[in-house]
Amino acid sequence: MDDVSAVPVPQPRARTAASASASASASASGAAPDAPSGSAPDATPGSVSDVPSGSASDSTGSRRSLAAGLLLGAVGATVVLLASGQVWAEGRAATGGGALPLTADGQDVTGTPAALAIVGLAALVAVFAVRGAGRRVVAALLALSGLGAALSAWAGASDSTALDEEAARTTGDAAATIDALTHTAWPYVTAAGGLLILLAGVLALRFGSRWPTMSGRYERDGTPRPRKAPRTAPDPDRPEELWKALDRGEDPTHEG
């Protein structure tokens, strides 16, 4: 027993305390601890992964322009059609017994705004049925119909021909004219509706190439249609199949 030497047992706490003191001294001196190997660097806020893709913004702009074009075109055509049926001009025709009050609505003054509004509605629908150069042509037609409706309504705001014709027809005197002629605000409302149609056409010309096509949903793609599996002869061990074949007018004994 005297030859056995005592081997000191290592103290884990001592080593832990030593490593802790070394880390504290390193942090006090300003040295950063080494990053573990294989770790990926943190992404910065300005990295490419944080930048939104352009396709999402294009899709959002396309939907907004589509909604705005549909709204402007539909509202503009509705305003033109409704305002064209209102009284545009008022006056009095002189007769032997006094003065006869007369009125003229937008259809009496000019039927151009209402006709062009119908053309604009048709063009607004046709924009989604064509593509490419055809879409640009239809969009131009939409814009021109709105411009024509606005100009014709503006010109009719000071027209007195309709009331003069009404006075001649009512009094029976071809030389009869209208006195105290006044115009309402409906011609200008009609012109405003035409401008809305014009704006819809401008949007269709600018962003129409990004709008969806109505007929594209119904066009066939290039994939072949799956063929139906050939009908096999009925199983003679199953009488119900034989009866079904007879109901269809088939010969259950024929194999093919």
Short mmCIF file of C-alpha atoms in Angstrom, two decimals:
data_model
loop_
_atom_site.label_atom_id
_atom_site.label_comp_id
_atom_site.label_asym_id
_atom_site.label_seq_id
_atom_site.Cartn_x
_atom_site.Cartn_y
_atom_site.Cartn_z
CA MET A 1 0.00 0.00 0.00
CA ASP A 2 2.99 2.36 0.45
CA ASP A 3 3.83 2.18 -3.35
CA VAL A 4 0.41 3.58 -4.41
CA SER A 5 0.65 7.30 -5.21
CA ALA A 6 -2.34 9.58 -4.80
CA VAL A 7 -3.50 10.99 -8.17
CA PRO A 8 -5.28 14.33 -7.88
CA VAL A 9 -8.84 14.27 -9.16
CA PRO A 10 -9.60 17.13 -11.64
CA GLN A 11 -12.08 19.67 -10.34
CA PRO A 12 -14.74 20.60 -12.95
CA ARG A 13 -15.80 23.63 -10.99
CA ALA A 14 -12.29 25.00 -11.12
CA ARG A 15 -12.16 24.66 -14.91
CA THR A 16 -15.61 26.19 -15.28
CA ALA A 17 -14.61 29.14 -13.17
CA ALA A 18 -11.41 29.57 -15.19
CA SER A 19 -13.27 29.54 -18.54
CA ALA A 20 -15.85 32.00 -17.19
CA SER A 21 -13.12 34.37 -16.08
CA ALA A 22 -11.45 34.10 -19.51
CA SER A 23 -14.73 34.96 -21.28
CA ALA A 24 -15.27 37.92 -18.97
CA SER A 25 -11.78 39.25 -19.72
CA ALA A 26 -12.31 38.85 -23.45
CA SER A 27 -15.57 40.77 -23.36
CA ALA A 28 -13.96 43.49 -21.24
CA SER A 29 -11.19 43.90 -23.82
CA GLY A 30 -13.79 44.40 -26.60
CA ALA A 31 -13.16 41.19 -28.57
CA ALA A 32 -16.31 39.54 -29.93
CA PRO A 33 -16.66 35.80 -29.53
CA ASP A 34 -16.10 33.77 -32.65
CA ALA A 35 -19.24 32.84 -34.52
CA PRO A 36 -19.78 29.13 -34.89
CA SER A 37 -18.66 27.73 -38.19
CA GLY A 38 -21.39 27.02 -40.77
CA SER A 39 -23.85 29.60 -39.43
CA ALA A 40 -25.54 31.78 -42.07
CA PRO A 41 -25.27 35.57 -41.79
CA ASP A 42 -28.38 37.43 -40.73
CA ALA A 43 -30.41 38.97 -43.55
CA THR A 44 -30.33 42.74 -43.66
CA PRO A 45 -33.50 44.79 -44.10
CA GLY A 46 -32.37 45.92 -47.53
CA SER A 47 -31.61 42.49 -48.89
CA VAL A 48 -33.16 41.25 -52.13
CA SER A 49 -35.39 38.79 -50.29
CA ASP A 50 -37.21 41.65 -48.54
CA VAL A 51 -38.03 43.50 -51.79
CA PRO A 52 -41.59 42.69 -53.03
CA SER A 53 -41.84 41.19 -56.49
CA GLY A 54 -43.01 43.40 -59.34
CA SER A 55 -45.63 40.92 -60.47
CA ALA A 56 -47.74 41.50 -57.35
CA SER A 57 -47.80 45.27 -57.87
CA ASP A 58 -48.63 44.84 -61.58
CA SER A 59 -51.52 42.54 -60.70
CA THR A 60 -52.86 45.03 -58.16
CA GLY A 61 -52.63 47.91 -60.65
CA SER A 62 -54.36 45.82 -63.30
CA ARG A 63 -57.27 45.01 -60.99
CA ARG A 64 -57.65 48.65 -59.98
CA SER A 65 -57.63 49.94 -63.54
CA LEU A 66 -60.10 47.24 -64.56
CA ALA A 67 -62.51 48.13 -61.77
CA ALA A 68 -62.17 51.86 -62.49
CA GLY A 69 -62.75 51.37 -66.22
CA LEU A 70 -65.86 49.26 -65.70
CA LEU A 71 -67.27 51.68 -63.13
CA LEU A 72 -66.62 54.81 -65.20
CA GLY A 73 -68.00 53.30 -68.40
CA ALA A 74 -71.16 51.89 -66.81
CA VAL A 75 -71.92 55.00 -64.76
CA GLY A 76 -71.19 57.34 -67.68
CA ALA A 77 -73.48 55.46 -70.08
CA THR A 78 -76.25 55.34 -67.47
CA VAL A 79 -75.99 59.08 -66.83
CA VAL A 80 -76.11 59.89 -70.54
CA LEU A 81 -79.15 57.70 -71.16
CA LEU A 82 -81.07 59.04 -68.18
CA ALA A 83 -80.17 62.71 -68.69
CA SER A 84 -81.05 62.55 -72.39
CA GLY A 85 -84.66 61.88 -71.47
CA GLN A 86 -84.97 64.99 -69.29
CA VAL A 87 -86.14 68.49 -70.31
CA TRP A 88 -83.31 70.43 -71.90
CA ALA A 89 -85.06 73.58 -73.11
CA GLU A 90 -88.19 75.57 -72.23
CA GLY A 91 -89.93 78.48 -73.93
CA ARG A 92 -93.20 80.07 -75.03
CA ALA A 93 -94.70 80.19 -78.49
CA ALA A 94 -96.76 83.25 -79.39
CA THR A 95 -100.31 82.47 -80.54
CA GLY A 96 -103.38 84.52 -81.30
CA GLY A 97 -104.76 83.92 -77.84
CA GLY A 98 -101.53 84.44 -75.93
CA ALA A 99 -98.37 82.44 -75.28
CA LEU A 100 -98.17 78.65 -75.32
CA PRO A 101 -95.50 77.06 -73.04
CA LEU A 102 -93.39 74.39 -74.75
CA THR A 103 -90.60 72.08 -73.64
CA ALA A 104 -88.07 69.89 -75.42
CA ASP A 105 -86.16 66.95 -73.93
CA GLY A 106 -82.74 65.72 -74.90
CA GLN A 107 -84.06 63.28 -77.48
CA ASP A 108 -85.88 66.13 -79.22
CA VAL A 109 -82.79 68.30 -79.27
CA THR A 110 -80.30 65.61 -80.35
CA GLY A 111 -80.32 61.83 -80.21
CA THR A 112 -76.56 61.56 -80.65
CA PRO A 113 -75.54 61.30 -76.96
CA ALA A 114 -77.92 58.41 -76.25
CA ALA A 115 -76.86 56.56 -79.39
CA LEU A 116 -73.18 56.98 -78.58
CA ALA A 117 -73.79 55.85 -74.99
CA ILE A 118 -75.19 52.56 -76.33
CA VAL A 119 -72.16 52.23 -78.58
CA GLY A 120 -69.92 52.88 -75.57
CA LEU A 121 -71.64 50.14 -73.54
CA ALA A 122 -71.16 47.68 -76.39
CA ALA A 123 -67.50 48.65 -76.71
CA LEU A 124 -67.00 48.30 -72.95
CA VAL A 125 -68.19 44.70 -73.09
CA ALA A 126 -66.29 43.98 -76.31
CA VAL A 127 -63.00 45.05 -74.69
CA PHE A 128 -62.99 41.78 -72.74
CA ALA A 129 -63.87 39.65 -75.76
CA VAL A 130 -60.86 40.61 -77.90
CA ARG A 131 -57.14 40.90 -77.36
CA GLY A 132 -54.08 42.47 -78.93
CA ALA A 133 -54.69 45.06 -81.65
CA GLY A 134 -58.42 44.37 -81.59
CA ARG A 135 -58.60 45.41 -77.95
CA ARG A 136 -56.87 48.71 -78.71
CA VAL A 137 -59.30 49.41 -81.55
CA VAL A 138 -62.32 48.73 -79.34
CA ALA A 139 -60.84 50.85 -76.54
CA ALA A 140 -60.37 53.71 -79.00
CA LEU A 141 -64.00 53.33 -80.08
CA LEU A 142 -65.05 53.50 -76.42
CA ALA A 143 -63.10 56.72 -75.91
CA LEU A 144 -64.43 58.30 -79.12
CA SER A 145 -68.03 57.47 -78.24
CA GLY A 146 -67.63 59.22 -74.90
CA LEU A 147 -66.03 62.25 -76.52
CA GLY A 148 -68.77 62.45 -79.16
CA ALA A 149 -71.52 62.19 -76.54
CA ALA A 150 -69.98 64.98 -74.48
CA LEU A 151 -69.50 67.34 -77.44
CA SER A 152 -72.98 66.78 -78.86
CA ALA A 153 -74.59 67.35 -75.46
CA TRP A 154 -72.59 70.53 -74.96
CA ALA A 155 -73.66 71.81 -78.37
CA GLY A 156 -77.30 70.99 -77.62
CA ALA A 157 -77.26 73.10 -74.47
CA SER A 158 -77.77 76.27 -76.52
CA ASP A 159 -79.83 74.83 -79.39
CA SER A 160 -83.30 76.24 -80.07
CA THR A 161 -84.17 74.34 -83.25
CA ALA A 162 -86.16 71.66 -81.44
CA LEU A 163 -88.42 74.20 -79.73
CA ASP A 164 -88.89 76.18 -82.95
CA GLU A 165 -90.04 73.02 -84.72
CA GLU A 166 -92.35 72.23 -81.83
CA ALA A 167 -93.81 75.73 -81.98
CA ALA A 168 -94.43 75.45 -85.73
CA ARG A 169 -96.07 72.07 -85.32
CA THR A 170 -98.24 73.17 -82.39
CA THR A 171 -99.45 76.50 -83.78
CA GLY A 172 -99.63 75.45 -87.42
CA ASP A 173 -97.50 78.45 -88.38
CA ALA A 174 -94.21 77.58 -90.04
CA ALA A 175 -92.82 81.02 -89.12
CA ALA A 176 -93.58 80.64 -85.41
CA THR A 177 -90.65 81.05 -83.06
CA ILE A 178 -89.94 80.62 -79.37
CA ASP A 179 -89.82 83.52 -76.92
CA ALA A 180 -88.18 83.50 -73.47
CA LEU A 181 -86.02 80.49 -74.30
CA THR A 182 -84.26 78.92 -71.32
CA HIS A 183 -82.08 75.81 -70.93
CA THR A 184 -81.79 73.48 -67.98
CA ALA A 185 -78.67 71.85 -66.53
CA TRP A 186 -79.42 68.43 -68.02
CA PRO A 187 -77.34 68.97 -71.18
CA TYR A 188 -74.29 69.58 -69.02
CA VAL A 189 -75.06 66.48 -66.93
CA THR A 190 -75.19 64.52 -70.18
CA ALA A 191 -71.84 65.96 -71.21
CA ALA A 192 -70.35 64.92 -67.86
CA GLY A 193 -71.56 61.35 -68.46
CA GLY A 194 -69.86 61.39 -71.85
CA LEU A 195 -66.61 62.46 -70.19
CA LEU A 196 -66.85 59.45 -67.85
CA ILE A 197 -67.13 57.18 -70.88
CA LEU A 198 -64.11 58.95 -72.36
CA LEU A 199 -62.09 58.28 -69.21
CA ALA A 200 -63.05 54.61 -69.35
CA GLY A 201 -61.74 54.45 -72.90
CA VAL A 202 -58.48 56.13 -71.90
CA LEU A 203 -58.00 53.56 -69.13
CA ALA A 204 -58.70 50.75 -71.59
CA LEU A 205 -56.11 52.16 -73.99
CA ARG A 206 -53.51 52.53 -71.24
CA PHE A 207 -54.02 49.37 -69.19
CA GLY A 208 -56.24 47.20 -71.38
CA SER A 209 -53.39 44.92 -72.40
CA ARG A 210 -53.17 43.68 -68.79
CA TRP A 211 -56.90 43.02 -68.41
CA PRO A 212 -58.19 39.43 -68.64
CA THR A 213 -59.99 38.10 -71.68
CA MET A 214 -63.51 36.77 -71.35
CA SER A 215 -63.17 34.14 -74.07
CA GLY A 216 -59.89 32.79 -72.70
CA ARG A 217 -61.71 30.71 -70.12
CA TYR A 218 -63.56 28.78 -72.80
CA GLU A 219 -60.73 28.17 -75.24
CA ARG A 220 -59.26 24.67 -75.37
CA ASP A 221 -55.66 24.20 -74.45
CA GLY A 222 -53.25 21.94 -76.31
CA THR A 223 -53.66 18.93 -74.04
CA PRO A 224 -55.44 15.98 -75.67
CA ARG A 225 -58.74 14.90 -74.28
CA PRO A 226 -58.70 11.62 -72.36
CA ARG A 227 -60.24 8.77 -74.28
CA LYS A 228 -62.92 6.67 -72.78
CA ALA A 229 -61.95 3.16 -71.85
CA PRO A 230 -63.30 0.58 -74.29
CA ARG A 231 -66.39 -1.16 -73.07
CA THR A 232 -65.70 -4.77 -72.19
CA ALA A 233 -68.04 -7.65 -72.64
CA PRO A 234 -70.33 -8.34 -69.67
CA ASP A 235 -69.28 -10.99 -67.22
CA PRO A 236 -71.46 -14.09 -67.80
CA ASP A 237 -71.17 -14.95 -64.13
CA ARG A 238 -72.98 -11.74 -63.19
CA PRO A 239 -76.58 -11.80 -64.48
CA GLU A 240 -77.14 -8.12 -63.67
CA GLU A 241 -74.53 -7.12 -66.24
CA LEU A 242 -76.21 -9.29 -68.86
CA TRP A 243 -79.53 -7.56 -68.21
CA LYS A 244 -77.89 -4.11 -68.43
CA ALA A 245 -76.34 -5.06 -71.77
CA LEU A 246 -79.73 -6.17 -73.07
CA ASP A 247 -81.29 -2.88 -71.92
CA ARG A 248 -78.65 -0.99 -73.91
CA GLY A 249 -79.49 -3.03 -76.99
CA GLU A 250 -76.20 -4.96 -76.97
CA ASP A 251 -75.60 -8.61 -77.56
CA PRO A 252 -74.14 -10.04 -74.30
CA THR A 253 -72.82 -13.06 -76.15
CA HIS A 254 -70.72 -10.98 -78.53
CA GLU A 255 -67.09 -10.50 -77.50
CA GLY A 256 -65.28 -7.61 -78.91
#
